[in-house]
CSV table of C-alpha atoms in Angstrom, one decimal:
chain,number,residue,atom,x,y,z
A,1,UNK,CA,-56.6,56.3,100.0
A,2,UNK,CA,-54.3,55.3,97.1
A,3,UNK,CA,-50.7,54.5,98.0
A,4,UNK,CA,-48.2,53.9,95.2
A,5,UNK,CA,-45.8,52.2,97.6
A,6,UNK,CA,-48.4,49.8,98.8
A,7,UNK,CA,-49.4,49.1,95.1
A,8,UNK,CA,-45.7,48.3,94.3
A,9,UNK,CA,-45.3,46.0,97.2
A,10,UNK,CA,-48.5,44.1,96.5
A,11,UNK,CA,-47.6,43.8,92.8
A,12,UNK,CA,-44.3,42.3,93.8
A,13,UNK,CA,-46.0,39.7,96.0
A,14,UNK,CA,-48.5,38.8,93.3
A,15,UNK,CA,-45.6,38.3,90.8
A,16,UNK,CA,-44.1,35.8,93.3
A,17,UNK,CA,-47.2,33.6,93.7
A,18,UNK,CA,-46.3,31.3,90.8
A,19,UNK,CA,-43.3,30.0,92.7
A,20,UNK,CA,-45.2,29.3,95.9
A,21,UNK,CA,-46.7,26.0,94.8
A,22,UNK,CA,-50.3,26.8,95.8
A,23,UNK,CA,-53.2,24.7,94.6
A,24,UNK,CA,-55.8,26.7,92.7
A,25,UNK,CA,-58.3,27.4,95.5
A,26,UNK,CA,-55.5,28.5,97.9
A,27,UNK,CA,-54.0,30.6,95.1
A,28,UNK,CA,-57.3,32.4,94.4
A,29,UNK,CA,-57.8,33.1,98.1
A,30,UNK,CA,-54.2,34.6,98.3
A,31,UNK,CA,-54.8,36.7,95.2
A,32,UNK,CA,-58.1,38.1,96.6
A,33,UNK,CA,-56.5,39.0,99.9
A,34,UNK,CA,-53.5,40.8,98.2
A,35,UNK,CA,-55.6,42.6,95.6
A,36,UNK,CA,-58.0,43.8,98.3
A,37,UNK,CA,-55.2,45.7,100.0
A,38,UNK,CA,-54.9,47.9,96.9
A,39,UNK,CA,-58.4,47.7,95.3
A,40,UNK,CA,-60.8,47.1,98.2
A,41,UNK,CA,-64.1,45.5,97.4
A,42,UNK,CA,-67.2,44.7,99.5
A,43,UNK,CA,-67.6,41.4,97.6
A,44,UNK,CA,-65.5,39.4,95.1
A,45,UNK,CA,-65.4,36.3,93.0
A,46,UNK,CA,-62.2,34.9,91.4
A,47,UNK,CA,-62.7,32.1,89.0
A,48,UNK,CA,-60.8,29.7,86.7
A,49,UNK,CA,-61.9,28.9,83.2
A,50,UNK,CA,-61.6,26.1,80.7
A,51,UNK,CA,-59.6,28.1,78.1
A,52,UNK,CA,-61.4,26.2,75.3
A,53,UNK,CA,-64.9,27.4,76.4
A,54,UNK,CA,-64.2,30.4,78.8
A,55,UNK,CA,-66.7,28.7,81.2
A,56,UNK,CA,-66.1,28.5,85.0
A,57,UNK,CA,-64.3,25.5,86.3
A,58,UNK,CA,-63.9,26.7,89.9
A,59,UNK,CA,-64.7,29.8,91.9
A,60,UNK,CA,-63.7,31.5,95.2
A,61,UNK,CA,-66.2,34.0,96.5
A,62,UNK,CA,-66.1,36.5,99.3
A,63,UNK,CA,-69.2,38.0,100.9
A,64,UNK,CA,-71.5,36.4,98.3
A,65,UNK,CA,-75.0,35.2,99.0
A,66,UNK,CA,-74.5,31.5,98.7
A,67,UNK,CA,-78.1,30.6,99.3
A,68,UNK,CA,-79.8,32.8,96.7
A,69,UNK,CA,-80.0,32.7,92.9
A,70,UNK,CA,-77.3,35.3,92.2
A,71,UNK,CA,-74.9,32.7,90.8
A,72,UNK,CA,-77.5,31.2,88.6
A,73,UNK,CA,-78.4,34.7,87.2
A,74,UNK,CA,-74.7,35.3,86.6
A,75,UNK,CA,-74.4,32.1,84.6
A,76,UNK,CA,-77.5,33.1,82.5
A,77,UNK,CA,-76.1,36.6,81.7
A,78,UNK,CA,-72.7,35.2,81.0
A,79,UNK,CA,-73.3,32.1,78.9
A,80,UNK,CA,-76.9,32.4,77.6
A,81,UNK,CA,-77.6,36.1,76.8
A,82,UNK,CA,-73.9,37.0,76.8
A,83,UNK,CA,-74.7,40.4,78.3
A,84,UNK,CA,-72.4,43.4,78.1
A,85,UNK,CA,-69.1,42.8,79.9
A,86,UNK,CA,-69.1,39.0,79.6
A,87,UNK,CA,-65.7,37.4,79.9
A,88,UNK,CA,-65.5,35.9,76.4
A,89,UNK,CA,-66.1,39.4,75.0
A,90,UNK,CA,-63.3,40.8,77.2
A,91,UNK,CA,-60.9,38.3,75.7
A,92,UNK,CA,-60.9,40.1,72.4
A,93,UNK,CA,-61.2,43.6,73.8
A,94,UNK,CA,-58.3,46.1,73.8
A,95,UNK,CA,-58.3,46.1,77.6
A,96,UNK,CA,-59.0,43.1,79.8
A,97,UNK,CA,-61.0,45.2,82.2
A,98,UNK,CA,-64.5,46.8,82.3
A,99,UNK,CA,-66.4,48.7,85.0
A,100,UNK,CA,-70.2,48.4,85.1
A,101,UNK,CA,-72.7,50.5,87.1
A,102,UNK,CA,-75.9,49.2,88.5
A,103,UNK,CA,-77.7,52.4,87.5
A,104,UNK,CA,-77.2,54.5,84.4
A,105,UNK,CA,-79.7,56.8,82.9
A,106,UNK,CA,-80.7,55.7,80.4
A,107,UNK,CA,-79.1,52.2,80.0
A,108,UNK,CA,-77.0,51.9,76.8
A,109,UNK,CA,-78.9,48.8,75.8
A,110,UNK,CA,-81.4,46.2,77.1
A,111,UNK,CA,-78.4,44.1,77.9
A,112,UNK,CA,-76.9,46.9,80.1
A,113,UNK,CA,-80.2,47.2,81.8
A,114,UNK,CA,-80.2,43.5,82.7
A,115,UNK,CA,-76.7,43.7,84.1
A,116,UNK,CA,-77.7,46.8,86.1
A,117,UNK,CA,-80.8,45.1,87.5
A,118,UNK,CA,-78.7,42.0,88.5
A,119,UNK,CA,-76.2,44.2,90.3
A,120,UNK,CA,-78.8,46.3,92.0
A,121,UNK,CA,-80.6,43.2,93.3
A,122,UNK,CA,-77.4,42.2,95.0
A,123,UNK,CA,-77.0,45.6,96.6
A,124,UNK,CA,-74.0,46.3,94.3
A,125,UNK,CA,-73.5,49.8,92.9
A,126,UNK,CA,-70.5,49.0,90.7
A,127,UNK,CA,-68.6,45.9,89.5
A,128,UNK,CA,-65.1,45.9,88.1
A,129,UNK,CA,-64.4,42.8,85.9
A,130,UNK,CA,-61.0,41.7,84.7
A,131,UNK,CA,-60.3,38.6,82.5
A,132,UNK,CA,-57.0,36.6,83.0
A,133,UNK,CA,-55.9,36.0,79.4
A,134,UNK,CA,-52.8,34.6,77.7
A,135,UNK,CA,-52.4,34.1,74.0
A,136,UNK,CA,-56.0,34.9,73.3
A,137,UNK,CA,-57.2,32.2,75.8
A,138,UNK,CA,-59.1,32.9,79.0
A,139,UNK,CA,-57.7,31.2,82.1
A,140,UNK,CA,-59.8,32.9,84.7
A,141,UNK,CA,-61.5,36.1,85.7
A,142,UNK,CA,-62.5,38.3,88.6
A,143,UNK,CA,-65.5,40.4,89.6
A,144,UNK,CA,-64.8,43.0,92.3
A,145,UNK,CA,-68.0,44.6,93.6
A,146,UNK,CA,-68.7,47.6,95.7
A,147,UNK,CA,-72.0,48.2,97.4
A,148,UNK,CA,-74.5,50.9,96.4
A,149,UNK,CA,-73.2,54.3,97.5
A,150,UNK,CA,-69.6,53.3,97.8
A,151,UNK,CA,-66.8,55.1,96.0
A,152,UNK,CA,-66.3,54.2,92.4
A,153,UNK,CA,-63.2,52.3,91.2
A,154,UNK,CA,-60.6,54.9,90.5
A,155,UNK,CA,-58.3,55.2,87.5
A,156,UNK,CA,-55.3,54.2,89.7
A,157,UNK,CA,-57.1,51.1,90.9
A,158,UNK,CA,-58.0,50.1,87.3
A,159,UNK,CA,-54.4,50.7,86.2
A,160,UNK,CA,-53.1,48.5,89.0
A,161,UNK,CA,-55.4,45.6,87.9
A,162,UNK,CA,-54.2,45.9,84.3
A,163,UNK,CA,-50.7,45.7,85.6
A,164,UNK,CA,-51.1,42.6,87.8
A,165,UNK,CA,-53.4,40.6,85.5
A,166,UNK,CA,-50.6,39.0,83.6
A,167,UNK,CA,-48.7,37.6,86.7
A,168,UNK,CA,-52.0,36.5,88.2
A,169,UNK,CA,-52.7,34.6,85.0
A,170,UNK,CA,-49.3,33.0,85.1
A,171,UNK,CA,-49.9,31.9,88.6
A,172,UNK,CA,-53.3,30.4,87.7
A,173,UNK,CA,-51.8,28.5,84.8
A,174,UNK,CA,-49.0,27.2,87.0
A,175,UNK,CA,-51.5,26.0,89.6
A,176,UNK,CA,-53.1,23.8,87.0
A,177,UNK,CA,-50.0,21.7,86.6
A,178,UNK,CA,-49.2,21.2,90.2
A,179,UNK,CA,-48.8,17.7,91.4
A,180,UNK,CA,-51.4,16.5,93.7
A,181,UNK,CA,-50.2,16.1,97.3
A,182,UNK,CA,-50.9,12.3,97.3
A,183,UNK,CA,-51.7,9.9,94.5
A,184,UNK,CA,-55.3,9.9,93.5
A,185,UNK,CA,-56.5,6.4,94.4
A,186,UNK,CA,-58.8,4.6,92.0
A,187,UNK,CA,-62.0,3.5,93.7
A,188,UNK,CA,-62.4,-0.2,92.9
A,189,UNK,CA,-66.0,-0.1,94.0
A,190,UNK,CA,-67.0,2.7,91.6
A,191,UNK,CA,-69.6,1.3,89.3
A,192,UNK,CA,-71.9,2.7,86.7
A,193,UNK,CA,-71.9,6.0,84.8
A,194,UNK,CA,-71.8,9.4,86.5
A,195,UNK,CA,-75.0,11.1,85.4
A,196,UNK,CA,-76.9,14.1,86.8
A,197,UNK,CA,-80.4,15.3,85.9
A,198,UNK,CA,-80.9,19.0,86.4
A,199,UNK,CA,-83.8,21.4,86.4
A,200,UNK,CA,-82.4,24.8,85.8
A,201,UNK,CA,-79.3,24.8,88.0
A,202,UNK,CA,-80.8,22.5,90.6
A,203,UNK,CA,-79.9,18.8,90.8
A,204,UNK,CA,-82.9,16.6,90.5
A,205,UNK,CA,-81.2,13.2,90.5
A,206,UNK,CA,-77.6,12.0,90.5
A,207,UNK,CA,-76.1,8.5,90.3
A,208,UNK,CA,-73.8,7.5,93.1
A,209,UNK,CA,-70.8,7.9,90.9
A,210,UNK,CA,-71.9,11.4,90.0
A,211,UNK,CA,-72.4,12.3,93.6
A,212,UNK,CA,-68.8,11.3,94.4
A,213,UNK,CA,-67.4,13.5,91.6
A,214,UNK,CA,-69.6,16.4,92.6
A,215,UNK,CA,-68.2,16.2,96.2
A,216,UNK,CA,-64.7,16.3,94.9
A,217,UNK,CA,-65.5,19.2,92.4
A,218,UNK,CA,-67.1,21.2,95.2
A,219,UNK,CA,-64.0,21.0,97.3
A,220,UNK,CA,-62.3,23.1,94.6
A,221,UNK,CA,-64.6,26.1,95.3
A,222,UNK,CA,-64.8,28.5,98.2
A,223,UNK,CA,-67.8,30.6,99.2
A,224,UNK,CA,-69.7,30.1,95.9
A,225,UNK,CA,-72.8,28.2,96.9
A,226,UNK,CA,-73.9,24.7,97.8
A,227,UNK,CA,-72.9,23.0,94.5
A,228,UNK,CA,-69.8,23.1,92.3
A,229,UNK,CA,-69.6,26.3,90.1
A,230,UNK,CA,-68.7,24.2,87.1
A,231,UNK,CA,-72.0,22.2,87.5
A,232,UNK,CA,-74.0,25.4,87.7
A,233,UNK,CA,-72.3,26.6,84.5
A,234,UNK,CA,-73.0,23.5,82.4
A,235,UNK,CA,-76.5,23.0,83.9
A,236,UNK,CA,-77.6,26.5,83.1
A,237,UNK,CA,-76.4,26.0,79.5
A,238,UNK,CA,-78.4,22.8,79.2
A,239,UNK,CA,-81.5,24.4,80.7
A,240,UNK,CA,-81.4,27.1,78.0
A,241,UNK,CA,-81.1,24.6,75.1
A,242,UNK,CA,-77.3,24.4,74.7
A,243,UNK,CA,-75.1,21.4,74.5
A,244,UNK,CA,-71.6,22.0,76.0
A,245,UNK,CA,-68.5,20.0,77.0
A,246,UNK,CA,-65.8,21.3,79.2
A,247,UNK,CA,-62.9,20.2,81.4
A,248,UNK,CA,-62.6,20.7,85.1
A,249,UNK,CA,-60.2,19.7,87.8
A,250,UNK,CA,-61.1,18.4,91.3
A,251,UNK,CA,-59.4,19.6,94.4
A,252,UNK,CA,-57.3,16.4,94.5
A,253,UNK,CA,-56.0,16.9,91.0
A,254,UNK,CA,-58.2,14.6,88.9
A,255,UNK,CA,-59.2,16.0,85.5
A,256,UNK,CA,-62.7,15.5,84.3
A,257,UNK,CA,-64.8,16.2,81.3
A,258,UNK,CA,-68.4,17.4,81.9
A,259,UNK,CA,-71.0,17.3,79.1
A,260,UNK,CA,-74.5,18.7,79.2
A,261,UNK,CA,-77.5,18.5,76.9
A,262,UNK,CA,-81.0,19.8,77.1
A,263,UNK,CA,-84.0,17.6,77.8
A,264,UNK,CA,-86.7,20.3,77.4
A,265,UNK,CA,-88.7,22.4,79.9
A,266,UNK,CA,-85.5,23.8,81.4
A,267,UNK,CA,-84.3,20.3,82.3
A,268,UNK,CA,-81.0,18.9,81.3
A,269,UNK,CA,-78.6,16.0,81.7
A,270,UNK,CA,-75.0,16.2,82.7
A,271,UNK,CA,-72.4,13.4,82.4
A,272,UNK,CA,-69.1,13.3,84.2
A,273,UNK,CA,-66.1,11.3,82.9
A,274,UNK,CA,-62.4,11.1,83.8
A,275,UNK,CA,-60.5,13.0,81.1
A,276,UNK,CA,-58.5,11.0,78.7
A,277,UNK,CA,-55.0,11.8,77.3
A,278,UNK,CA,-56.2,14.2,74.5
A,279,UNK,CA,-58.1,16.4,77.0
A,280,UNK,CA,-55.4,16.5,79.6
A,281,UNK,CA,-52.5,16.9,77.3
A,282,UNK,CA,-54.2,19.8,75.5
A,283,UNK,CA,-55.0,21.8,78.6
A,284,UNK,CA,-51.8,21.2,80.4
A,285,UNK,CA,-49.7,21.9,77.3
A,286,UNK,CA,-51.5,25.2,77.0
A,287,UNK,CA,-51.0,26.0,80.7
A,288,UNK,CA,-47.3,25.4,80.4
A,289,UNK,CA,-47.1,27.3,77.1
A,290,UNK,CA,-46.0,24.6,74.8
A,291,UNK,CA,-46.0,25.0,71.0
A,292,UNK,CA,-47.9,22.5,68.9
A,293,UNK,CA,-44.7,20.7,68.0
A,294,UNK,CA,-43.6,20.5,71.6
A,295,UNK,CA,-47.0,19.1,72.5
A,296,UNK,CA,-46.5,16.4,69.8
A,297,UNK,CA,-43.3,15.5,71.5
A,298,UNK,CA,-45.0,15.3,74.9
A,299,UNK,CA,-47.6,12.9,73.5
A,300,UNK,CA,-44.9,10.6,72.2
A,301,UNK,CA,-43.1,10.8,75.6
A,302,UNK,CA,-46.3,9.7,77.3
A,303,UNK,CA,-46.5,6.8,74.9
A,304,UNK,CA,-43.1,5.7,76.0
A,305,UNK,CA,-41.4,6.4,72.7
A,306,UNK,CA,-37.6,6.7,72.6
A,307,UNK,CA,-35.8,9.7,71.0
A,308,UNK,CA,-35.3,7.8,67.8
A,309,UNK,CA,-38.9,6.7,67.7
A,310,UNK,CA,-40.1,10.3,68.3
A,311,UNK,CA,-37.9,11.5,65.5
A,312,UNK,CA,-39.3,8.9,63.1
A,313,UNK,CA,-42.9,9.7,64.1
A,314,UNK,CA,-42.5,13.4,63.7
A,315,UNK,CA,-40.1,13.2,60.7
A,316,UNK,CA,-37.4,15.3,62.3
A,317,UNK,CA,-33.8,14.6,63.5
A,318,UNK,CA,-33.0,13.3,66.9
A,319,UNK,CA,-31.2,16.5,67.6
A,320,UNK,CA,-34.4,18.4,67.0
A,321,UNK,CA,-36.3,16.1,69.3
A,322,UNK,CA,-33.6,16.7,72.0
A,323,UNK,CA,-34.0,20.5,71.5
A,324,UNK,CA,-37.7,20.2,71.9
A,325,UNK,CA,-37.4,18.1,75.0
A,326,UNK,CA,-35.0,20.6,76.5
A,327,UNK,CA,-37.5,23.4,76.0
A,328,UNK,CA,-40.4,21.3,77.3
A,329,UNK,CA,-38.4,20.5,80.5
A,330,UNK,CA,-37.6,24.2,81.0
A,331,UNK,CA,-41.2,25.3,80.6
A,332,UNK,CA,-42.5,22.5,82.9
A,333,UNK,CA,-39.8,23.1,85.5
A,334,UNK,CA,-38.5,19.5,85.3
A,335,UNK,CA,-35.2,17.8,84.4
A,336,UNK,CA,-36.2,14.5,82.8
A,337,UNK,CA,-38.9,12.5,81.1
A,338,UNK,CA,-39.6,10.7,84.3
A,339,UNK,CA,-40.2,14.0,86.2
A,340,UNK,CA,-42.4,15.2,83.3
A,341,UNK,CA,-44.7,12.2,83.7
A,342,UNK,CA,-44.5,12.0,87.5
A,343,UNK,CA,-44.8,15.7,88.3
A,344,UNK,CA,-46.8,17.2,85.6
A,345,UNK,CA,-49.1,14.4,84.6
A,346,UNK,CA,-49.0,12.6,88.0
A,347,UNK,CA,-52.6,12.8,89.0
A,348,UNK,CA,-53.8,11.3,85.7
A,349,UNK,CA,-51.2,8.6,84.9
A,350,UNK,CA,-49.2,7.6,87.9
A,351,UNK,CA,-52.0,5.8,89.9
A,352,UNK,CA,-52.8,3.7,86.9
A,353,UNK,CA,-49.4,2.6,85.8
A,354,UNK,CA,-49.5,-1.2,85.1
A,355,UNK,CA,-53.2,-1.2,84.2
A,356,UNK,CA,-54.3,-2.4,80.8
A,357,UNK,CA,-55.1,0.3,78.2
A,358,UNK,CA,-58.8,0.5,77.1
A,359,UNK,CA,-60.2,1.0,73.6
A,360,UNK,CA,-60.1,4.8,74.0
A,361,UNK,CA,-56.4,4.7,74.6
A,362,UNK,CA,-56.7,5.5,78.3
A,363,UNK,CA,-56.0,3.2,81.3
A,364,UNK,CA,-58.9,0.8,81.8
A,365,UNK,CA,-60.6,0.5,85.2
A,366,UNK,CA,-60.7,-2.7,87.1
A,367,UNK,CA,-63.7,-4.8,86.1
């Protein structure tokens, strides 16, 4: 039964999640538990996206069939056929939310029929989807599912999710800039490229380096199958003839770039590399909410430039640089350049300080 008092209490708790310092997987578990008190669901999946591609980077599932092909079919409907209700479409919709039924007579389109068949095969009668968006970029999304025969999602429940979507989005963005608990140690024995050969969404072969990255990526998921959700996303794209590149973050805070390409006959190849400064600065600056000029200042700070050097490079006054820095510090929740590097970009740069810089402008690994 709907309770306005309970909804207000849970909305307040969700609004406070940004300040709790949770890593992403813990945050999504907390969000799911709180939302379920107001909008109960028989199964759910909360995901984070790369805002540049709106593809999954991590996922936390509840009561999902982890051994079946449900996740693969979801990826196909989401990224290949782009069936009705796909997250990228919700980004530009007037409302960030959509409710889809497993059965409707007749289906509005062939795409609606495919979605309905997928839900019915899972024993789901209705799914409510909400995208977590900020400034026209998607940072995550959720699918709340009720079994066949259960009560439909009410207008009050839909209104509640529209209300809490912005603070949940803010909490997800904040979780992406958390410092890792401990410095990420560079593995001196790591040799060779990280390459995965896939058939559909299944791993056929993987180099030792790739296996290590996949283990660390999988630790960022909860209840979403035997392999990382981000690998399933890029693998399905490759199996269907698409070439994609997207960023993902391991559970210990390391940013990676995953690229996939088709090989034919539903086979594909996936490469995994540590993200360089352009990739990391871009996604973290967007997560913090920096303007393009503030991002330029951050890039110069990471290069070790002084205030005068930044002013000269950007052709502005030193006072303007100081104003930009003050705004950057406020948005990042730090008080100095040292804190900006150590706290916000810690997992990428701190473990490598003192290493030579490679030809790509990133720290070189030991040879």
